[in-house]
mmCIF file of C-alpha atoms in Angstrom:
data_model
loop_
_atom_site.group_PDB
_atom_site.id
_atom_site.type_symbol
_atom_site.label_atom_id
_atom_site.label_comp_id
_atom_site.label_asym_id
_atom_site.label_seq_id
_atom_site.Cartn_x
_atom_site.Cartn_y
_atom_site.Cartn_z
ATOM 1 C CA MET L 1 11.828 -0.326 -15.019
ATOM 2 C CA PRO L 2 8.905 -2.825 -14.756
ATOM 3 C CA THR L 3 9.599 -6.437 -15.740
ATOM 4 C CA THR L 4 6.027 -7.744 -16.020
ATOM 5 C CA ASN L 5 4.788 -8.725 -19.457
ATOM 6 C CA LYS L 6 1.649 -6.856 -20.552
ATOM 7 C CA GLN L 7 -1.043 -8.361 -22.788
ATOM 8 C CA ARG L 8 -4.430 -7.275 -24.157
ATOM 9 C CA PRO L 9 -3.063 -4.800 -25.205
ATOM 10 C CA PRO L 10 -1.149 -5.619 -27.278
ATOM 11 C CA PHE L 11 -3.264 -7.925 -29.412
ATOM 12 C CA ARG L 12 -2.355 -10.612 -31.936
ATOM 13 C CA ALA L 13 -3.776 -8.598 -34.837
ATOM 14 C CA GLU L 14 -2.876 -4.922 -34.821
ATOM 15 C CA HIS L 15 -2.675 -2.005 -37.215
ATOM 16 C CA LEU L 16 -0.601 1.123 -36.800
ATOM 17 C CA GLY L 17 -3.257 3.825 -36.708
ATOM 18 C CA SER L 18 -3.529 5.840 -39.891
ATOM 19 C CA LEU L 19 -6.166 4.587 -42.324
ATOM 20 C CA LEU L 20 -7.119 5.857 -45.765
ATOM 21 C CA ARG L 21 -9.403 8.861 -45.568
ATOM 22 C CA PRO L 22 -12.563 9.213 -47.666
ATOM 23 C CA LYS L 23 -12.072 11.241 -50.851
ATOM 24 C CA GLU L 24 -14.139 14.194 -49.643
ATOM 25 C CA LEU L 25 -12.071 14.440 -46.466
ATOM 26 C CA VAL L 26 -8.825 14.441 -48.444
ATOM 27 C CA GLU L 27 -10.153 17.145 -50.773
ATOM 28 C CA LYS L 28 -11.209 19.328 -47.842
ATOM 29 C CA ARG L 29 -7.763 18.954 -46.278
ATOM 30 C CA VAL L 30 -6.103 19.985 -49.531
ATOM 31 C CA GLN L 31 -8.242 23.147 -49.569
ATOM 32 C CA LEU L 32 -6.822 24.026 -46.144
ATOM 33 C CA ASP L 33 -3.184 23.345 -46.956
ATOM 34 C CA ASP L 34 -2.191 27.007 -46.641
ATOM 35 C CA LYS L 35 -3.522 27.185 -43.067
ATOM 36 C CA LYS L 36 -1.605 26.534 -39.880
ATOM 37 C CA ALA L 37 -2.241 23.237 -38.111
ATOM 38 C CA VAL L 38 -4.031 24.850 -35.157
ATOM 39 C CA GLU L 39 -6.303 26.832 -37.510
ATOM 40 C CA ILE L 40 -7.199 23.709 -39.496
ATOM 41 C CA GLY L 41 -8.241 22.000 -36.285
ATOM 42 C CA LYS L 42 -10.856 24.694 -35.684
ATOM 43 C CA ASP L 43 -12.554 24.397 -39.099
ATOM 44 C CA GLU L 44 -16.160 23.413 -38.311
ATOM 45 C CA GLU L 45 -16.998 21.981 -41.745
ATOM 46 C CA LEU L 46 -13.903 19.806 -41.640
ATOM 47 C CA HIS L 47 -14.740 18.708 -38.101
ATOM 48 C CA ALA L 48 -18.223 17.527 -39.122
ATOM 49 C CA MET L 49 -16.762 15.579 -42.047
ATOM 50 C CA GLU L 50 -14.218 13.975 -39.729
ATOM 51 C CA ASP L 51 -16.938 12.901 -37.287
ATOM 52 C CA LYS L 52 -18.846 11.091 -40.040
ATOM 53 C CA ALA L 53 -15.721 9.422 -41.395
ATOM 54 C CA ILE L 54 -14.571 8.341 -37.927
ATOM 55 C CA ASN L 55 -17.957 6.763 -37.166
ATOM 56 C CA GLU L 56 -17.597 4.674 -40.319
ATOM 57 C CA ILE L 57 -13.956 3.664 -39.837
ATOM 58 C CA VAL L 58 -14.547 2.563 -36.250
ATOM 59 C CA LYS L 59 -17.372 0.302 -37.435
ATOM 60 C CA LEU L 60 -15.107 -1.142 -40.132
ATOM 61 C CA GLN L 61 -12.394 -1.997 -37.598
ATOM 62 C CA LEU L 62 -14.954 -3.689 -35.348
ATOM 63 C CA ASP L 63 -16.363 -5.655 -38.281
ATOM 64 C CA LEU L 64 -12.868 -6.846 -39.242
ATOM 65 C CA GLY L 65 -12.201 -8.176 -35.759
ATOM 66 C CA PHE L 66 -9.656 -5.663 -34.469
ATOM 67 C CA HIS L 67 -9.498 -4.664 -30.816
ATOM 68 C CA ALA L 68 -6.935 -1.825 -30.638
ATOM 69 C CA ILE L 69 -9.274 0.447 -32.548
ATOM 70 C CA ASN L 70 -8.585 4.112 -33.202
ATOM 71 C CA ASP L 71 -10.059 6.985 -35.205
ATOM 72 C CA GLY L 72 -7.913 6.358 -38.283
ATOM 73 C CA GLU L 73 -6.010 9.549 -37.391
ATOM 74 C CA TYR L 74 -8.629 11.322 -39.500
ATOM 75 C CA ARG L 75 -8.257 14.592 -37.593
ATOM 76 C CA ARG L 76 -4.560 14.891 -38.476
ATOM 77 C CA HIS L 77 -2.678 16.315 -41.447
ATOM 78 C CA GLN L 78 0.077 13.817 -40.764
ATOM 79 C CA PHE L 79 0.411 11.018 -38.273
ATOM 80 C CA TRP L 80 1.887 13.023 -35.386
ATOM 81 C CA GLY L 81 -1.049 15.390 -35.006
ATOM 82 C CA THR L 82 -0.883 18.785 -33.294
ATOM 83 C CA PHE L 83 0.637 18.037 -29.892
ATOM 84 C CA PHE L 84 3.584 20.407 -30.330
ATOM 85 C CA PRO L 85 1.811 23.444 -31.824
ATOM 86 C CA ASN L 86 -0.674 23.200 -28.957
ATOM 87 C CA LEU L 87 2.095 23.524 -26.383
ATOM 88 C CA GLU L 88 2.895 26.950 -25.013
ATOM 89 C CA GLY L 89 6.310 27.974 -26.297
ATOM 90 C CA PHE L 90 6.030 26.507 -29.819
ATOM 91 C CA GLU L 91 5.160 28.281 -33.052
ATOM 92 C CA GLU L 92 4.553 27.094 -36.602
ATOM 93 C CA ILE L 93 6.668 28.558 -39.415
ATOM 94 C CA MET L 94 4.905 28.547 -42.776
ATOM 95 C CA ASN L 95 7.914 29.094 -45.024
ATOM 96 C CA PRO L 96 10.991 27.789 -43.229
ATOM 97 C CA GLU L 97 14.540 28.405 -44.387
ATOM 98 C CA TRP L 98 16.208 25.207 -45.553
ATOM 99 C CA GLU L 99 19.418 26.103 -43.739
ATOM 100 C CA MET L 100 17.793 25.358 -40.379
ATOM 101 C CA PHE L 101 17.414 21.662 -41.218
ATOM 102 C CA ARG L 102 19.794 18.749 -41.059
ATOM 103 C CA MET L 103 19.310 17.757 -44.672
ATOM 104 C CA TYR L 104 20.761 14.299 -44.051
ATOM 105 C CA VAL L 105 17.905 13.389 -41.715
ATOM 106 C CA PRO L 106 15.903 11.118 -44.037
ATOM 107 C CA ASP L 107 12.467 12.720 -43.935
ATOM 108 C CA THR L 108 13.725 16.217 -44.703
ATOM 109 C CA ALA L 109 13.873 15.065 -48.327
ATOM 110 C CA ALA L 110 10.080 15.416 -48.366
ATOM 111 C CA PHE L 111 10.408 19.125 -47.640
ATOM 112 C CA THR L 112 12.026 19.736 -51.018
ATOM 113 C CA GLU L 113 9.525 17.762 -53.086
ATOM 114 C CA THR L 114 6.991 19.666 -55.133
ATOM 115 C CA GLY L 115 3.291 19.033 -54.894
ATOM 116 C CA HIS L 116 3.153 18.360 -51.148
ATOM 117 C CA LYS L 117 2.898 20.561 -48.120
ATOM 118 C CA PRO L 118 5.836 19.526 -45.944
ATOM 119 C CA GLY L 119 5.259 18.317 -42.426
ATOM 120 C CA GLU L 120 4.515 21.246 -40.175
ATOM 121 C CA THR L 121 7.657 23.134 -39.181
ATOM 122 C CA ILE L 122 7.208 23.811 -35.488
ATOM 123 C CA VAL L 123 9.945 25.592 -33.523
ATOM 124 C CA CYS L 124 10.432 26.496 -29.905
ATOM 125 C CA VAL L 125 10.211 30.252 -29.270
ATOM 126 C CA GLY L 126 9.727 30.346 -25.498
ATOM 127 C CA LYS L 127 9.487 28.260 -22.358
ATOM 128 C CA ILE L 128 7.556 25.063 -23.052
ATOM 129 C CA LYS L 129 4.438 24.317 -21.043
ATOM 130 C CA HIS L 130 1.417 22.055 -21.451
ATOM 131 C CA ALA L 131 -1.486 24.415 -22.036
ATOM 132 C CA GLY L 132 -4.332 22.042 -22.901
ATOM 133 C CA SER L 133 -4.483 18.616 -24.493
ATOM 134 C CA ALA L 134 -4.196 18.253 -28.244
ATOM 135 C CA TYR L 135 -5.502 14.676 -28.115
ATOM 136 C CA LEU L 136 -8.145 14.612 -25.400
ATOM 137 C CA SER L 137 -11.137 15.761 -27.461
ATOM 138 C CA ASP L 138 -10.252 13.205 -30.154
ATOM 139 C CA TRP L 139 -10.039 10.491 -27.502
ATOM 140 C CA ASN L 140 -13.316 11.423 -25.848
ATOM 141 C CA TYR L 141 -15.122 11.321 -29.187
ATOM 142 C CA LEU L 142 -13.641 7.930 -30.026
ATOM 143 C CA LYS L 143 -14.538 6.278 -26.739
ATOM 144 C CA LYS L 144 -18.225 7.160 -27.221
ATOM 145 C CA LEU L 145 -18.314 4.896 -30.277
ATOM 146 C CA VAL L 146 -17.628 1.598 -28.504
ATOM 147 C CA PRO L 147 -19.175 -0.227 -25.530
ATOM 148 C CA ALA L 148 -17.816 0.881 -22.146
ATOM 149 C CA ASP L 149 -16.007 -2.416 -21.568
ATOM 150 C CA LYS L 150 -14.042 -1.941 -24.826
ATOM 151 C CA VAL L 151 -12.679 1.534 -24.033
ATOM 152 C CA LYS L 152 -9.576 0.100 -22.350
ATOM 153 C CA GLU L 153 -8.646 -1.609 -25.634
ATOM 154 C CA LEU L 154 -8.831 1.536 -27.778
ATOM 155 C CA LYS L 155 -5.537 2.979 -28.953
ATOM 156 C CA ILE L 156 -4.312 6.515 -29.412
ATOM 157 C CA THR L 157 -1.051 7.340 -31.183
ATOM 158 C CA LEU L 158 1.218 10.165 -30.047
ATOM 159 C CA ALA L 159 3.995 12.208 -31.605
ATOM 160 C CA ALA L 160 7.593 11.296 -30.773
ATOM 161 C CA PRO L 161 9.100 13.568 -28.096
ATOM 162 C CA GLU L 162 12.232 14.318 -30.151
ATOM 163 C CA TRP L 163 10.235 15.003 -33.329
ATOM 164 C CA TYR L 164 11.069 18.704 -33.491
ATOM 165 C CA HIS L 165 14.652 18.296 -32.387
ATOM 166 C CA LEU L 166 16.354 15.749 -34.664
ATOM 167 C CA ARG L 167 15.424 17.508 -37.891
ATOM 168 C CA TYR L 168 16.937 20.852 -36.908
ATOM 169 C CA LYS L 169 20.628 21.689 -36.959
ATOM 170 C CA LYS L 170 22.390 21.987 -33.641
ATOM 171 C CA GLY L 171 21.322 25.230 -31.988
ATOM 172 C CA ARG L 172 18.209 25.693 -34.155
ATOM 173 C CA ALA L 173 15.614 23.678 -32.177
ATOM 174 C CA TYR L 174 15.259 26.386 -29.519
ATOM 175 C CA PRO L 175 16.646 29.871 -28.762
ATOM 176 C CA LYS L 176 19.737 29.834 -26.571
ATOM 177 C CA GLU L 177 18.273 32.612 -24.446
ATOM 178 C CA VAL L 178 15.316 30.320 -23.623
ATOM 179 C CA TYR L 179 17.168 27.053 -22.989
ATOM 180 C CA ALA L 180 20.857 26.790 -22.249
ATOM 181 C CA SER L 181 21.072 23.124 -23.243
ATOM 182 C CA ASP L 182 19.275 20.133 -24.714
ATOM 183 C CA ALA L 183 18.865 18.803 -21.181
ATOM 184 C CA GLU L 184 16.847 21.869 -20.131
ATOM 185 C CA TYR L 185 14.754 21.760 -23.312
ATOM 186 C CA PHE L 186 14.078 18.024 -22.953
ATOM 187 C CA ALA L 187 13.094 18.445 -19.303
ATOM 188 C CA ASP L 188 10.166 20.675 -20.252
ATOM 189 C CA ILE L 189 9.183 18.403 -23.148
ATOM 190 C CA ALA L 190 9.069 15.513 -20.677
ATOM 191 C CA LYS L 191 6.856 17.462 -18.261
ATOM 192 C CA ALA L 192 4.405 18.159 -21.108
ATOM 193 C CA TYR L 193 4.224 14.454 -21.998
ATOM 194 C CA GLN L 194 3.730 13.466 -18.379
ATOM 195 C CA THR L 195 0.776 15.869 -18.173
ATOM 196 C CA GLU L 196 -0.700 14.627 -21.472
ATOM 197 C CA LEU L 197 -0.453 10.963 -20.524
ATOM 198 C CA GLN L 198 -2.085 11.591 -17.167
ATOM 199 C CA LEU L 199 -4.952 13.515 -18.764
ATOM 200 C CA LEU L 200 -5.567 10.684 -21.210
ATOM 201 C CA TYR L 201 -5.384 8.125 -18.417
ATOM 202 C CA ASP L 202 -7.844 10.067 -16.271
ATOM 203 C CA ASN L 203 -10.262 9.930 -19.206
ATOM 204 C CA GLY L 204 -10.023 6.168 -19.603
ATOM 205 C CA CYS L 205 -7.109 5.688 -21.991
ATOM 206 C CA ARG L 206 -5.007 2.583 -21.268
ATOM 207 C CA ASN L 207 -3.326 1.991 -24.634
ATOM 208 C CA VAL L 208 -0.843 4.435 -26.166
ATOM 209 C CA THR L 209 1.643 4.054 -29.016
ATOM 210 C CA ILE L 210 4.302 6.618 -29.875
ATOM 211 C CA ASP L 211 4.991 6.754 -33.612
ATOM 212 C CA ASP L 212 8.693 7.344 -34.133
ATOM 213 C CA PRO L 213 10.454 6.984 -37.479
ATOM 214 C CA ASN L 214 13.278 9.064 -35.968
ATOM 215 C CA LEU L 215 14.548 6.121 -33.938
ATOM 216 C CA ALA L 216 14.713 3.985 -37.080
ATOM 217 C CA TYR L 217 16.686 6.723 -38.828
ATOM 218 C CA PHE L 218 19.564 5.885 -36.467
ATOM 219 C CA CYS L 219 19.788 2.617 -38.428
ATOM 220 C CA ASP L 220 20.527 4.585 -41.621
ATOM 221 C CA GLU L 221 24.233 4.820 -42.400
ATOM 222 C CA LYS L 222 23.733 7.909 -44.571
ATOM 223 C CA MET L 223 22.346 9.841 -41.622
ATOM 224 C CA ILE L 224 25.118 8.587 -39.341
ATOM 225 C CA ALA L 225 27.653 9.768 -41.912
ATOM 226 C CA GLY L 226 25.957 13.177 -41.978
ATOM 227 C CA PHE L 227 26.345 13.558 -38.233
ATOM 228 C CA LYS L 228 29.978 12.521 -38.468
ATOM 229 C CA ALA L 229 30.644 15.093 -41.183
ATOM 230 C CA ASP L 230 29.087 17.749 -38.930
ATOM 231 C CA GLY L 231 31.298 16.687 -36.029
ATOM 232 C CA GLU L 232 28.377 15.392 -33.978
ATOM 233 C CA ASP L 233 28.065 12.124 -32.058
ATOM 234 C CA ALA L 234 24.936 10.315 -33.294
ATOM 235 C CA ASP L 235 25.183 7.641 -30.598
ATOM 236 C CA ALA L 236 25.297 10.239 -27.832
ATOM 237 C CA LEU L 237 22.260 11.946 -29.347
ATOM 238 C CA LEU L 238 20.379 8.638 -29.425
ATOM 239 C CA ASP L 239 21.254 8.138 -25.755
ATOM 240 C CA SER L 240 19.819 11.567 -24.952
ATOM 241 C CA TYR L 241 16.607 10.670 -26.792
ATOM 242 C CA ILE L 242 16.295 7.427 -24.830
ATOM 243 C CA LYS L 243 16.611 9.389 -21.577
ATOM 244 C CA LEU L 244 13.981 11.818 -22.900
ATOM 245 C CA TYR L 245 11.624 8.898 -23.601
ATOM 246 C CA ASN L 246 12.042 7.501 -20.124
ATOM 247 C CA ASP L 247 11.501 10.905 -18.549
ATOM 248 C CA CYS L 248 8.338 11.389 -20.620
ATOM 249 C CA VAL L 249 6.803 8.127 -19.379
ATOM 250 C CA SER L 250 8.316 8.100 -15.882
ATOM 251 C CA SER L 251 4.985 8.764 -14.176
ATOM 252 C CA ARG L 252 2.669 6.721 -16.386
ATOM 253 C CA PRO L 253 0.345 4.444 -14.392
ATOM 254 C CA ALA L 254 1.263 0.762 -14.255
ATOM 255 C CA ASP L 255 -1.835 -0.310 -16.209
ATOM 256 C CA MET L 256 -1.208 2.031 -19.163
ATOM 257 C CA HIS L 257 0.297 0.058 -22.050
ATOM 258 C CA LEU L 258 3.019 1.866 -24.005
ATOM 259 C CA GLY L 259 4.047 0.876 -27.509
ATOM 260 C CA ILE L 260 6.666 2.395 -29.791
ATOM 261 C CA HIS L 261 6.353 2.115 -33.551
ATOM 262 C CA LEU L 262 9.420 2.348 -35.773
ATOM 263 C CA CYS L 263 9.366 2.558 -39.556
ATOM 264 C CA ARG L 264 11.523 4.008 -42.298
ATOM 265 C CA GLY L 265 9.090 6.592 -43.599
ATOM 266 C CA ASN L 266 5.623 6.377 -45.084
ATOM 267 C CA PHE L 267 5.035 9.600 -46.984
ATOM 268 C CA ALA L 268 2.300 10.329 -49.541
ATOM 269 C CA ASN L 269 1.969 7.763 -52.332
ATOM 270 C CA SER L 270 3.981 5.124 -50.447
ATOM 271 C CA ARG L 271 7.301 6.959 -50.297
ATOM 272 C CA HIS L 272 9.907 5.671 -47.819
ATOM 273 C CA PHE L 273 12.872 7.659 -46.542
ATOM 274 C CA SER L 274 15.515 5.435 -44.980
ATOM 275 C CA GLU L 275 17.079 1.989 -44.940
ATOM 276 C CA GLY L 276 18.991 -0.158 -42.482
ATOM 277 C CA GLY L 277 18.414 -3.063 -40.098
ATOM 278 C CA TYR L 278 17.830 -2.650 -36.378
ATOM 279 C CA ASP L 279 21.313 -3.989 -35.529
ATOM 280 C CA ARG L 280 22.778 -0.538 -34.756
ATOM 281 C CA ILE L 281 20.179 0.285 -32.111
ATOM 282 C CA ALA L 282 18.655 -3.032 -30.969
ATOM 283 C CA THR L 283 20.373 -3.344 -27.592
ATOM 284 C CA LYS L 284 19.504 0.198 -26.536
ATOM 285 C CA LEU L 285 16.065 0.197 -28.164
ATOM 286 C CA PHE L 286 14.820 -2.984 -26.529
ATOM 287 C CA ASN L 287 16.610 -2.790 -23.197
ATOM 288 C CA ASP L 288 16.934 0.885 -22.298
ATOM 289 C CA ILE L 289 13.554 2.377 -23.237
ATOM 290 C CA ASP L 290 10.730 1.802 -20.761
ATOM 291 C CA ALA L 291 8.206 0.538 -23.302
ATOM 292 C CA ASP L 292 6.030 -2.583 -23.285
ATOM 293 C CA THR L 293 5.731 -3.329 -26.997
ATOM 294 C CA TYR L 294 7.668 -2.557 -30.175
ATOM 295 C CA PHE L 295 5.785 -2.266 -33.470
ATOM 296 C CA LEU L 296 8.463 -2.920 -36.088
ATOM 297 C CA GLU L 297 8.622 -2.545 -39.850
ATOM 298 C CA TYR L 298 9.530 -5.874 -41.436
ATOM 299 C CA ASP L 299 7.858 -5.895 -44.858
ATOM 300 C CA THR L 300 10.979 -5.492 -47.022
ATOM 301 C CA GLU L 301 14.734 -5.994 -46.899
ATOM 302 C CA ARG L 302 15.061 -2.300 -45.949
ATOM 303 C CA ALA L 303 14.462 -3.311 -42.338
ATOM 304 C CA GLY L 304 17.081 -6.066 -42.324
ATOM 305 C CA ASN L 305 16.595 -9.503 -40.794
ATOM 306 C CA PHE L 306 15.145 -10.755 -37.518
ATOM 307 C CA GLU L 307 18.489 -11.304 -35.765
ATOM 308 C CA PRO L 308 18.310 -8.061 -33.715
ATOM 309 C CA LEU L 309 15.189 -9.464 -32.017
ATOM 310 C CA LYS L 310 17.447 -11.701 -29.941
ATOM 311 C CA GLU L 311 17.966 -8.571 -27.813
ATOM 312 C CA LEU L 312 14.264 -8.372 -26.867
ATOM 313 C CA PRO L 313 13.916 -8.956 -23.092
ATOM 314 C CA ALA L 314 11.629 -11.741 -21.914
ATOM 315 C CA HIS L 315 9.054 -9.298 -20.493
ATOM 316 C CA LYS L 316 8.584 -7.256 -23.679
ATOM 317 C CA ASN L 317 6.456 -7.759 -26.802
ATOM 318 C CA VAL L 318 6.972 -7.235 -30.510
ATOM 319 C CA ILE L 319 4.404 -6.730 -33.254
ATOM 320 C CA LEU L 320 5.893 -7.857 -36.552
ATOM 321 C CA GLY L 321 4.958 -5.588 -39.460
ATOM 322 C CA VAL L 322 5.255 -8.270 -42.123
ATOM 323 C CA ILE L 323 2.316 -7.069 -44.249
ATOM 324 C CA THR L 324 3.017 -3.988 -46.367
ATOM 325 C CA SER L 325 0.618 -1.045 -46.378
ATOM 326 C CA LYS L 326 2.447 0.587 -49.270
ATOM 327 C CA PHE L 327 1.290 -1.576 -52.185
ATOM 328 C CA PRO L 328 -1.854 -3.594 -52.984
ATOM 329 C CA GLU L 329 -0.361 -7.016 -53.741
ATOM 330 C CA LEU L 330 -1.330 -9.489 -51.023
ATOM 331 C CA GLU L 331 1.358 -11.460 -49.240
ATOM 332 C CA ASP L 332 1.243 -15.263 -49.133
ATOM 333 C CA ILE L 333 -0.160 -16.213 -45.731
ATOM 334 C CA ASN L 334 1.928 -19.383 -45.447
ATOM 335 C CA GLU L 335 5.106 -17.465 -46.195
ATOM 336 C CA MET L 336 4.152 -14.904 -43.551
ATOM 337 C CA ARG L 337 3.499 -17.688 -41.022
ATOM 338 C CA GLY L 338 6.975 -18.985 -41.719
ATOM 339 C CA ARG L 339 8.474 -15.547 -41.125
ATOM 340 C CA VAL L 340 6.663 -15.187 -37.798
ATOM 341 C CA PHE L 341 7.944 -18.583 -36.653
ATOM 342 C CA GLN L 342 11.462 -17.647 -37.772
ATOM 343 C CA ALA L 343 11.272 -14.477 -35.678
ATOM 344 C CA ALA L 344 9.847 -16.417 -32.736
ATOM 345 C CA ASP L 345 12.780 -18.820 -32.788
ATOM 346 C CA ILE L 346 15.268 -15.933 -32.672
ATOM 347 C CA ILE L 347 13.359 -14.195 -29.871
ATOM 348 C CA ALA L 348 13.167 -17.483 -27.956
ATOM 349 C CA GLY L 349 16.891 -18.080 -28.334
ATOM 350 C CA GLY L 350 17.737 -14.638 -27.010
ATOM 351 C CA ALA L 351 15.438 -14.904 -24.005
ATOM 352 C CA GLY L 352 16.029 -18.556 -23.139
ATOM 353 C CA GLN L 353 12.467 -19.517 -24.042
ATOM 354 C CA THR L 354 10.703 -22.035 -26.242
ATOM 355 C CA ARG L 355 9.092 -20.992 -29.514
ATOM 356 C CA GLU L 356 5.684 -21.360 -27.880
ATOM 357 C CA GLU L 357 6.671 -19.037 -25.050
ATOM 358 C CA ALA L 358 8.059 -16.471 -27.465
ATOM 359 C CA LEU L 359 4.892 -16.574 -29.571
ATOM 360 C CA LYS L 360 2.941 -15.394 -26.533
ATOM 361 C CA ARG L 361 4.802 -12.068 -26.859
ATOM 362 C CA ILE L 362 4.298 -11.599 -30.605
ATOM 363 C CA GLY L 363 1.587 -10.156 -32.822
ATOM 364 C CA VAL L 364 1.308 -9.140 -36.482
ATOM 365 C CA SER L 365 0.392 -5.952 -38.321
ATOM 366 C CA PRO L 366 1.085 -3.912 -41.430
ATOM 367 C CA GLN L 367 4.546 -2.329 -41.277
ATOM 368 C CA CYS L 368 3.018 1.165 -41.005
ATOM 369 C CA GLY L 369 -0.215 3.023 -41.498
ATOM 370 C CA PHE L 370 -2.107 3.410 -44.764
ATOM 371 C CA ALA L 371 -2.141 7.205 -44.674
ATOM 372 C CA SER L 372 0.603 8.648 -42.492
ATOM 373 C CA HIS L 373 0.179 11.702 -44.736
ATOM 374 C CA HIS L 374 -3.436 12.660 -45.340
ATOM 375 C CA LEU L 375 -3.117 11.997 -49.093
ATOM 376 C CA GLY L 376 -2.550 8.324 -48.350
ATOM 377 C CA ASN L 377 -0.530 5.476 -49.798
ATOM 378 C CA ALA L 378 -0.707 4.053 -53.322
ATOM 379 C CA VAL L 379 -3.581 1.730 -52.418
ATOM 380 C CA THR L 380 -7.372 1.878 -52.608
ATOM 381 C CA ARG L 381 -9.864 1.465 -49.794
ATOM 382 C CA ASP L 382 -10.581 -2.075 -50.998
ATOM 383 C CA ASP L 383 -6.847 -2.800 -50.989
ATOM 384 C CA MET L 384 -6.608 -1.544 -47.413
ATOM 385 C CA ILE L 385 -9.507 -3.704 -46.282
ATOM 386 C CA ALA L 386 -7.949 -6.755 -47.944
ATOM 387 C CA LYS L 387 -4.669 -6.085 -46.136
ATOM 388 C CA LEU L 388 -6.400 -5.689 -42.770
ATOM 389 C CA LYS L 389 -8.320 -8.926 -43.377
ATOM 390 C CA LEU L 390 -5.034 -10.653 -44.153
ATOM 391 C CA VAL L 391 -3.539 -9.419 -40.871
ATOM 392 C CA ARG L 392 -6.519 -10.817 -38.979
ATOM 393 C CA GLU L 393 -6.389 -14.124 -40.894
ATOM 394 C CA LEU L 394 -2.652 -14.458 -40.301
ATOM 395 C CA ALA L 395 -3.145 -13.884 -36.573
ATOM 396 C CA ASN L 396 -6.002 -16.389 -36.446
ATOM 397 C CA SER L 397 -3.875 -19.024 -38.164
ATOM 398 C CA ILE L 398 -1.082 -18.714 -35.578
ATOM 399 C CA TRP L 399 -3.096 -17.868 -32.438
ATOM 400 C CA PRO L 400 -6.587 -19.311 -33.032
ATOM 401 C CA GLY L 401 -9.236 -17.833 -30.785
ATOM 402 C CA GLU L 402 -7.000 -14.987 -29.501
ATOM 403 C CA PRO L 403 -7.822 -11.303 -30.078
#
């Protein structure tokens, strides 16, 4: 596992990817709610609307002084996109049976709420194989919108590799006649990620973040209790997911930055799903996963305190999500500065560094996106812009002159 600290990316001021969509784009998405994810992606009218909206949101990010710019995730129903339904061997189920789900996994609560299409239910039905990139066309469109020397700073967010495993009961993620074990299933998932990352790299991508609320769910005692009641070992499952992560990124080029974003849910209208500090997973999360940067939710007490950051190795970075994307009220910048310095002192203590040295491995951001679900959070576009400005101002006040 590399031990060299990577910078630029990450940057001092970051955001997590999903940005509020224009009203007309939201309305068009709602009209297509009864379609499968792959079908929605082929809708030409929607595609033209997305192009226009992406052009505008890229300009906004540039104007606000951000460097890790993306397309706002405007081509996605939810933040993870369509990586899995585009793989050979997966199929979308439109009306899933509730009995297939682990109902104690926090985000499955959203499946039972009225008024929202649940996150796509994708299941394995055959041998898994990469059959064409789900992200490459999005990436190639995005990179045309910035100068050539800025392409390496652009960011694309990917689905978590265990996304369609954790939510399903044991034995329901794949047919036993297709895969005899999780290890076999994960091996083919890893091969698909290796192929995807290489394709993105070959087309100029150097900055990837995997969005993974699932890892944060292992901080939730209610979910841990659910596994215990089912006679399953949650810690062993987490270990298997960490191995899956490392297998997925085992062949990534040395100059491709990898971030992992953890939050506790960010459903439509600012709904969260889980609670619990990082204490339960910090040692494994920061030391065992081959990632460069951790983007962590830290806007409320739900995420606990900064103490787990003492486990962060000296060659890794953390982006502190101290600004909330869920509600419009603006945080006090001086209070946020104080929180960043508090975190820096804990990180420094754990790594045997000074505060100044630790600050070189820290950035700030909102705790999550503004529209992980296409309907968006309980904020307006003006609210979102004010929050992004605050992130940039906070970064400037701590690291003047740094991107």
